mmCIF file of C-alpha atoms in Angstrom:
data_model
loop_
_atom_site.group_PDB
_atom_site.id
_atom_site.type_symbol
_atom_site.label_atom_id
_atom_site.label_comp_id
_atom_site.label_asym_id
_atom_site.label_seq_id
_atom_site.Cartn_x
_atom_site.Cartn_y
_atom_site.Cartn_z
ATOM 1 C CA UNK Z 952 2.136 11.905 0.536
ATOM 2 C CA UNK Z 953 1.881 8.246 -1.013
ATOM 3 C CA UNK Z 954 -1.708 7.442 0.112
ATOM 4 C CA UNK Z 955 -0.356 4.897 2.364
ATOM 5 C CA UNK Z 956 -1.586 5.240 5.627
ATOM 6 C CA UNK Z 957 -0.558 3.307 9.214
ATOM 7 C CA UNK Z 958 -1.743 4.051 12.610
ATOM 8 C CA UNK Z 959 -0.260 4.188 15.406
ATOM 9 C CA UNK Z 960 2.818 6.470 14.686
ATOM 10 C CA UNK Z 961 4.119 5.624 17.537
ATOM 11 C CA UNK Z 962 3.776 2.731 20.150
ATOM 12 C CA UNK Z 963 5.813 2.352 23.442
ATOM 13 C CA UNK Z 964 4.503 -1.260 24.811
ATOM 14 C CA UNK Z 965 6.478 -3.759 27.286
ATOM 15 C CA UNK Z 966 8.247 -7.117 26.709
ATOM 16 C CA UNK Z 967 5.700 -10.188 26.266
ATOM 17 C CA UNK Z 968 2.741 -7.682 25.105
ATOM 18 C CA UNK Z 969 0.815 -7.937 22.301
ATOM 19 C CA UNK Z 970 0.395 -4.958 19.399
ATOM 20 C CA UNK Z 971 -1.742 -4.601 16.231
ATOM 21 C CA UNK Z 972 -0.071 -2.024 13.461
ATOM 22 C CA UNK Z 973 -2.768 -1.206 10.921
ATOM 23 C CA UNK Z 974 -2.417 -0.170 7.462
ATOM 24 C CA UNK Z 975 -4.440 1.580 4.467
ATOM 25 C CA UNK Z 976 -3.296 1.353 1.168
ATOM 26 C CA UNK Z 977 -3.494 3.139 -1.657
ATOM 27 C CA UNK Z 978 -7.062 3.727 -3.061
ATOM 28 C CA UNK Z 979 -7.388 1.069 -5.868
ATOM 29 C CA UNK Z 980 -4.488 -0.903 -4.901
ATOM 30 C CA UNK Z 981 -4.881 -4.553 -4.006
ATOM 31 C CA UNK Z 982 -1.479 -5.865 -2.397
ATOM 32 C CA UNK Z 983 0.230 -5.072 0.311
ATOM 33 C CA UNK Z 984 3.174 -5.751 1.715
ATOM 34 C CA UNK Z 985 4.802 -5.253 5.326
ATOM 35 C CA UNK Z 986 8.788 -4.555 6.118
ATOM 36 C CA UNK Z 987 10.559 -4.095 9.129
ATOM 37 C CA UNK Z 988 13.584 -1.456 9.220
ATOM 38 C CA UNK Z 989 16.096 -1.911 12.293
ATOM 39 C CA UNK Z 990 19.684 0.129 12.773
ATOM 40 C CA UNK Z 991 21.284 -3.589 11.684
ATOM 41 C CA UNK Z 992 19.193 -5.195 9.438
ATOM 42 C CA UNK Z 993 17.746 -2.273 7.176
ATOM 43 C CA UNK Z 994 14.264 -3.049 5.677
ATOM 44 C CA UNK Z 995 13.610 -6.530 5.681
ATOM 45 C CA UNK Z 996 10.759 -7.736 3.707
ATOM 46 C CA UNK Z 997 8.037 -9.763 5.876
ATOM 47 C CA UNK Z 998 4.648 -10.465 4.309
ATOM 48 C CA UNK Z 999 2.667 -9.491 1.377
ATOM 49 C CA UNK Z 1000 -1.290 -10.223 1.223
ATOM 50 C CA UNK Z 1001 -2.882 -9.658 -2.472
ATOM 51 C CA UNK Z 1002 -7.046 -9.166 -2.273
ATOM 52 C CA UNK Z 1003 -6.870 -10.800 0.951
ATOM 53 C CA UNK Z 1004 -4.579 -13.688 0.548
ATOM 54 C CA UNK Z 1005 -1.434 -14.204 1.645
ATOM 55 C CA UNK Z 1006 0.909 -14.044 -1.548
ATOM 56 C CA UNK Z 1007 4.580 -14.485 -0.386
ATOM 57 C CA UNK Z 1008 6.367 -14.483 3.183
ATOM 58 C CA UNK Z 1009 9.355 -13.296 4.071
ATOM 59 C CA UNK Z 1010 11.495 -13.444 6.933
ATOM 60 C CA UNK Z 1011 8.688 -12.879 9.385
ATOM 61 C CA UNK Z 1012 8.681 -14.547 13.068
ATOM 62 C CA UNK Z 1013 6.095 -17.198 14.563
ATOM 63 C CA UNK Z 1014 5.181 -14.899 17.180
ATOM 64 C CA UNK Z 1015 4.328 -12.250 14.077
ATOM 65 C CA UNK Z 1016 0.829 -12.433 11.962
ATOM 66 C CA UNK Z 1017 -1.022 -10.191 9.333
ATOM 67 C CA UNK Z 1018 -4.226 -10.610 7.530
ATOM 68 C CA UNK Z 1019 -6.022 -8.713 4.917
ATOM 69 C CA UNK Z 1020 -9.800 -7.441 5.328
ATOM 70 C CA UNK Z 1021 -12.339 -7.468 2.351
ATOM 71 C CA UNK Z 1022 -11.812 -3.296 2.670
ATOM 72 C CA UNK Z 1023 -8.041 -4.008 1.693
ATOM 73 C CA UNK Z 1024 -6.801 -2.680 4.771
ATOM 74 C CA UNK Z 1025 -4.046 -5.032 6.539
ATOM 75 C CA UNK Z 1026 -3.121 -5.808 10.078
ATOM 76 C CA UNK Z 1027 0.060 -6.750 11.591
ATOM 77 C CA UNK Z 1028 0.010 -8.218 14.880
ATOM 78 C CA UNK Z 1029 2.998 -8.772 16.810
ATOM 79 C CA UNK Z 1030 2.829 -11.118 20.181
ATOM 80 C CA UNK Z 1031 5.517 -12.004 23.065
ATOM 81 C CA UNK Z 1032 7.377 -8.469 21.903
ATOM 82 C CA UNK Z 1033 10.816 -9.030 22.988
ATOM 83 C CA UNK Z 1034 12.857 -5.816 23.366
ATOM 84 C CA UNK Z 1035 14.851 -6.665 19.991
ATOM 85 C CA UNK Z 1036 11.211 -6.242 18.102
ATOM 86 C CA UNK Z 1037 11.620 -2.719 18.612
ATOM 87 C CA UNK Z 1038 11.923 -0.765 14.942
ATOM 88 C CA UNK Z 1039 10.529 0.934 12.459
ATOM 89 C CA UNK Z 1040 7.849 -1.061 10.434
ATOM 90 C CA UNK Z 1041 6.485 0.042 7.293
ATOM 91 C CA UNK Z 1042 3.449 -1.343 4.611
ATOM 92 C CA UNK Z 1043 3.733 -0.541 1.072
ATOM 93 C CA UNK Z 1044 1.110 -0.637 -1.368
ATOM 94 C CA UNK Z 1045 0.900 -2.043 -4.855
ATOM 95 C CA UNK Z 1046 -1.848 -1.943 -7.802
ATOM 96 C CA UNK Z 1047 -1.959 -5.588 -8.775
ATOM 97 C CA UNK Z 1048 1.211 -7.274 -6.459
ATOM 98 C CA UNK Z 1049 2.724 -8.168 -9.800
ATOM 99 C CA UNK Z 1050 6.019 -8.131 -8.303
ATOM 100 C CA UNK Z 1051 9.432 -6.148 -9.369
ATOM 101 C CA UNK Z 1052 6.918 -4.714 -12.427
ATOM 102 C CA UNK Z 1053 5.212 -2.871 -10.050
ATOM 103 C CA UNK Z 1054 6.228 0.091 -7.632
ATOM 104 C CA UNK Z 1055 5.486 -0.140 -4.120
ATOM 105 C CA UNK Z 1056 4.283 2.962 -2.474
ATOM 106 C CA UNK Z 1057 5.521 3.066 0.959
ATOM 107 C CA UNK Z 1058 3.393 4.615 4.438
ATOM 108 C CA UNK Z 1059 5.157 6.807 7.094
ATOM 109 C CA UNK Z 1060 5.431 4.137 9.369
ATOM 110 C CA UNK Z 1061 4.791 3.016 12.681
ATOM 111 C CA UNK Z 1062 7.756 3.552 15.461
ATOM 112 C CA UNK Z 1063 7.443 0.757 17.757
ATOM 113 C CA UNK Z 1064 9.608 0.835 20.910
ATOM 114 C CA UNK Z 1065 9.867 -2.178 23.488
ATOM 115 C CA UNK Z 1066 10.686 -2.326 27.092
ATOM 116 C CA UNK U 804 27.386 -12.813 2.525
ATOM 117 C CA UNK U 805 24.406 -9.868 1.890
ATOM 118 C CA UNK U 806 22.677 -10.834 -1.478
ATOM 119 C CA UNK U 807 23.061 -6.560 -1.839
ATOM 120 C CA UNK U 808 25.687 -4.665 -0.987
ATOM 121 C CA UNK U 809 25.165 -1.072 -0.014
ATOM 122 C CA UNK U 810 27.991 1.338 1.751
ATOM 123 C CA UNK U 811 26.265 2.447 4.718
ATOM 124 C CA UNK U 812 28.347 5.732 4.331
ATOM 125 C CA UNK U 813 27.907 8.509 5.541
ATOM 126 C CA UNK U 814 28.745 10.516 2.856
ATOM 127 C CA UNK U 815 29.399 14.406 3.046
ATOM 128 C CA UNK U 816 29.469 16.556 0.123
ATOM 129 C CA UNK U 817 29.002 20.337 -0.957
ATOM 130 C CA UNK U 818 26.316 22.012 -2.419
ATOM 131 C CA UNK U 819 26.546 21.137 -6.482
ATOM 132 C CA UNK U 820 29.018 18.534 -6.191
ATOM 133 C CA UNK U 821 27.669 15.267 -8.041
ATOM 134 C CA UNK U 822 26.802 12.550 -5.892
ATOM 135 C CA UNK U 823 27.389 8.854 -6.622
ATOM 136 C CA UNK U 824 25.853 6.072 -5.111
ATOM 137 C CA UNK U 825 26.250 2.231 -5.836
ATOM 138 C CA UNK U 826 25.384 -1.001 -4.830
ATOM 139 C CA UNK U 827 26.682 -4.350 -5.253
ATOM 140 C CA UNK U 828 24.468 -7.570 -5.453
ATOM 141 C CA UNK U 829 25.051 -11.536 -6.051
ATOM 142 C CA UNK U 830 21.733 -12.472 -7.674
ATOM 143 C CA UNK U 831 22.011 -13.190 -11.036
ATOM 144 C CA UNK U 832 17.658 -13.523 -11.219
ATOM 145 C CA UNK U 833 17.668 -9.876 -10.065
ATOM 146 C CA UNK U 834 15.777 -8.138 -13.075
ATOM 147 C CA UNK U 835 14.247 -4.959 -11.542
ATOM 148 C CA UNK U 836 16.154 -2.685 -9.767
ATOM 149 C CA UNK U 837 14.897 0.805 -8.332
ATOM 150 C CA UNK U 838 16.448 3.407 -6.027
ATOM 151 C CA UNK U 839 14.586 4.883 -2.638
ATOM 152 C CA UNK U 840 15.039 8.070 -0.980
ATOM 153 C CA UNK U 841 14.001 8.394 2.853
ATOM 154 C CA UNK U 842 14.066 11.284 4.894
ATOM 155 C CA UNK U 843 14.344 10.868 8.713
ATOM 156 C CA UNK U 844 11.653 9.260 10.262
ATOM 157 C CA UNK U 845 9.565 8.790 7.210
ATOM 158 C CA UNK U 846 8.869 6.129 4.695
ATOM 159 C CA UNK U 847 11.301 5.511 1.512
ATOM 160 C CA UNK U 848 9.822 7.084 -1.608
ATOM 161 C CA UNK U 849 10.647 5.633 -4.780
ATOM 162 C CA UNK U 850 12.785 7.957 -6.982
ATOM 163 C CA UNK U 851 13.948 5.523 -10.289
ATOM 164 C CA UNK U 852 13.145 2.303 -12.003
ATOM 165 C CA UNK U 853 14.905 0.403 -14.035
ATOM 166 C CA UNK U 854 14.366 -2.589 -15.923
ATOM 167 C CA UNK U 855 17.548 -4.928 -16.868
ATOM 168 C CA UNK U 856 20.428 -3.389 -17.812
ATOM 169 C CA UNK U 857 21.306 0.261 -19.157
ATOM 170 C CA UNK U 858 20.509 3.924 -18.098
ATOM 171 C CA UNK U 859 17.654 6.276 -17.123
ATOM 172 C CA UNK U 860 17.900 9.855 -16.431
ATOM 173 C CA UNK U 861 15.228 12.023 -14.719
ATOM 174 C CA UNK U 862 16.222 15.653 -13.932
ATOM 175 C CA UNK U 863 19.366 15.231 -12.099
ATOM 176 C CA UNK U 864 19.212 11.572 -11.293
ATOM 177 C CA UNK U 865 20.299 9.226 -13.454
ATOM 178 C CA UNK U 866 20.412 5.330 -12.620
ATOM 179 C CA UNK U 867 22.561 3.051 -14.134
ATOM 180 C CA UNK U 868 23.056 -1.016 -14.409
ATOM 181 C CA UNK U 869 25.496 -3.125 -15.252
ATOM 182 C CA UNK U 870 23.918 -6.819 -14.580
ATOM 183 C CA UNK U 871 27.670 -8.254 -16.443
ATOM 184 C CA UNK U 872 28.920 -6.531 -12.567
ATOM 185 C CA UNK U 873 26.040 -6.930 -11.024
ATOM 186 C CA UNK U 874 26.598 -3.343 -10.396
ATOM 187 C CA UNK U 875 23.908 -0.151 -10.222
ATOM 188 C CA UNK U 876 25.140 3.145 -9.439
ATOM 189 C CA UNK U 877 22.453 5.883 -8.678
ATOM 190 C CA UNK U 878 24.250 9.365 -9.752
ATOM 191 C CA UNK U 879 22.837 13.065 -8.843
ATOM 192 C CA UNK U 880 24.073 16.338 -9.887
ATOM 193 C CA UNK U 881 23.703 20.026 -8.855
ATOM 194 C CA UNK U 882 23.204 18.065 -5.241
ATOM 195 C CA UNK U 883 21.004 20.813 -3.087
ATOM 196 C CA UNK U 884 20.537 20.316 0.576
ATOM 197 C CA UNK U 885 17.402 19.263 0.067
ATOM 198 C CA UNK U 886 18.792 15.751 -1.473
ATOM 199 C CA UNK U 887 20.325 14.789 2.120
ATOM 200 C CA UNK U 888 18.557 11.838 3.183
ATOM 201 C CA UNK U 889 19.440 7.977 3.172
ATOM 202 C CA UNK U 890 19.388 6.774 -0.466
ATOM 203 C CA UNK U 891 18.139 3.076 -0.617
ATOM 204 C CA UNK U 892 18.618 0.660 -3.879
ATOM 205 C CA UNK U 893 16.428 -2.311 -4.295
ATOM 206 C CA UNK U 894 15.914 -5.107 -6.478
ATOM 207 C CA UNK U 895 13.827 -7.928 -6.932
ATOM 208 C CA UNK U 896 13.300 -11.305 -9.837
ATOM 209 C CA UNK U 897 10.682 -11.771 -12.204
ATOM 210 C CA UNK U 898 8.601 -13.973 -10.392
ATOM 211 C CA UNK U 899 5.190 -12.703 -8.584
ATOM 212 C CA UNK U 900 6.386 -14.041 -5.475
ATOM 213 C CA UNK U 901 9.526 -12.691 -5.388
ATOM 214 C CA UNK U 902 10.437 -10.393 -2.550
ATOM 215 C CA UNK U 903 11.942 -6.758 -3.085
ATOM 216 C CA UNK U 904 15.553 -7.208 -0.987
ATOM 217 C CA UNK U 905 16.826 -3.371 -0.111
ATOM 218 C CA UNK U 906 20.245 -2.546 0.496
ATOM 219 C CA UNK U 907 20.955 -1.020 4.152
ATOM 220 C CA UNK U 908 21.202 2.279 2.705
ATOM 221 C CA UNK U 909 23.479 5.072 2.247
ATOM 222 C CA UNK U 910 23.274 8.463 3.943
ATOM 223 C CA UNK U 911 23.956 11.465 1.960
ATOM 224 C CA UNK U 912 24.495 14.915 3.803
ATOM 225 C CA UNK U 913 24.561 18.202 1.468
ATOM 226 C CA UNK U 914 26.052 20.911 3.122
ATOM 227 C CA UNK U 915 25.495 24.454 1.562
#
């Protein structure tokens, strides 16, 4: 068990609708960071938030946004969910978000599935 | 072209045979470089670190980079069944803000 946490486990939703994925990170730990992982593309980096600002952005979509809360938990919320949105999406958690110096601790995931 | 490499596999071996896993990349910035293990429908857990160039053991694992190839090979002997899962190498620059790119991930099966 990292000490990563993400609820739902599981979402089954419908083109065009609008999800929130929600993630705890490890106790003490200030960054976090969100990936997607699809059959094709593998994990793709998407956005990481340090003490509740937005850090560094990777490949993530318009219709995708996150935030950080003063409790260090993170959000992602995904809008207009097209059925090629469907995959696994993971946070990770970090001490300080210092980068490749660090090691990211990784939650179970949430399974989202779009039709 | 994929700034990492990673053979998607899947590769099949026997109980105690040694396993080796590699992965190619194109960034020369790349200083970090660390190796995931995920089991089926979890999250990847990291198993080695490595700093620059050179090798690091831990029990049967031992990682290995060659930055002059741009070339890191994850190795594992006395494979159990227990090691079958997708093996994932990552790597990332010195910079804060750079982002931790993953190869696609290679799936190991260890068959008793």
């Amino acid at each position: 068990d990292s000490g990563v946490t993400q609820t739902p486990k599981h979402l089954i939703t419908a083109t065009g609708q609008r999800v929130t994925l929600r993630c705890s990170p490890r106790s003490g730990d200030l960054s976090v960071y969100w990936y997607q992982q699809s059959l094709d593309q593998g994990l793709q980096f998407l956005i990481q938030y340090y003490n509740g600002e937005e850090r560094a952005k990777g490949n993530i979509l318009e219709r995708f946004s996150a935030q950080q809360f003063p409790d260090l938990h993170s959000e992602l919320n995904l809008s207009s969910l097209e059925l090629g949105d469907s995959a696994l999406y993971f946070c990770a958690s970090s001490p300080r978000g210092a980068g490749g110096r660090e090691t990211q601790y990784f939650g179970p995931g949430t399974r989202l599935l779009v039709l | 072209q994929k700034e990492v490499e990673q053979d998607p596999g899947p590769l099949s071996v026997p109980e105690g045979a040694i396993v080796s896993l590699n992965c190619t990349y194109s960034n020369s910035a790349f200083q970090y470089f660390m190796w995931y293990r995920q089991y089926s429908r979890k999250g990847p857990e990291l198993l080695m670190y490595t700093y620059s160039s050179g090798n690091k053991e831990d029990g049967r694992f031992t990682a290995q980079v060659d930055k002059s190839s741009k070339y890191i090979s994850l190795f594992i002997r006395d494979s159990q069944p227990s090691d079958s899962a997708t093996y994932l190498c990552a790597m990332k620059g010195a910079s804060n803000t750079d982002k931790l790119i993953f190869g696609t991930g290679t799936r190991l099966q260890v068959f008793p």
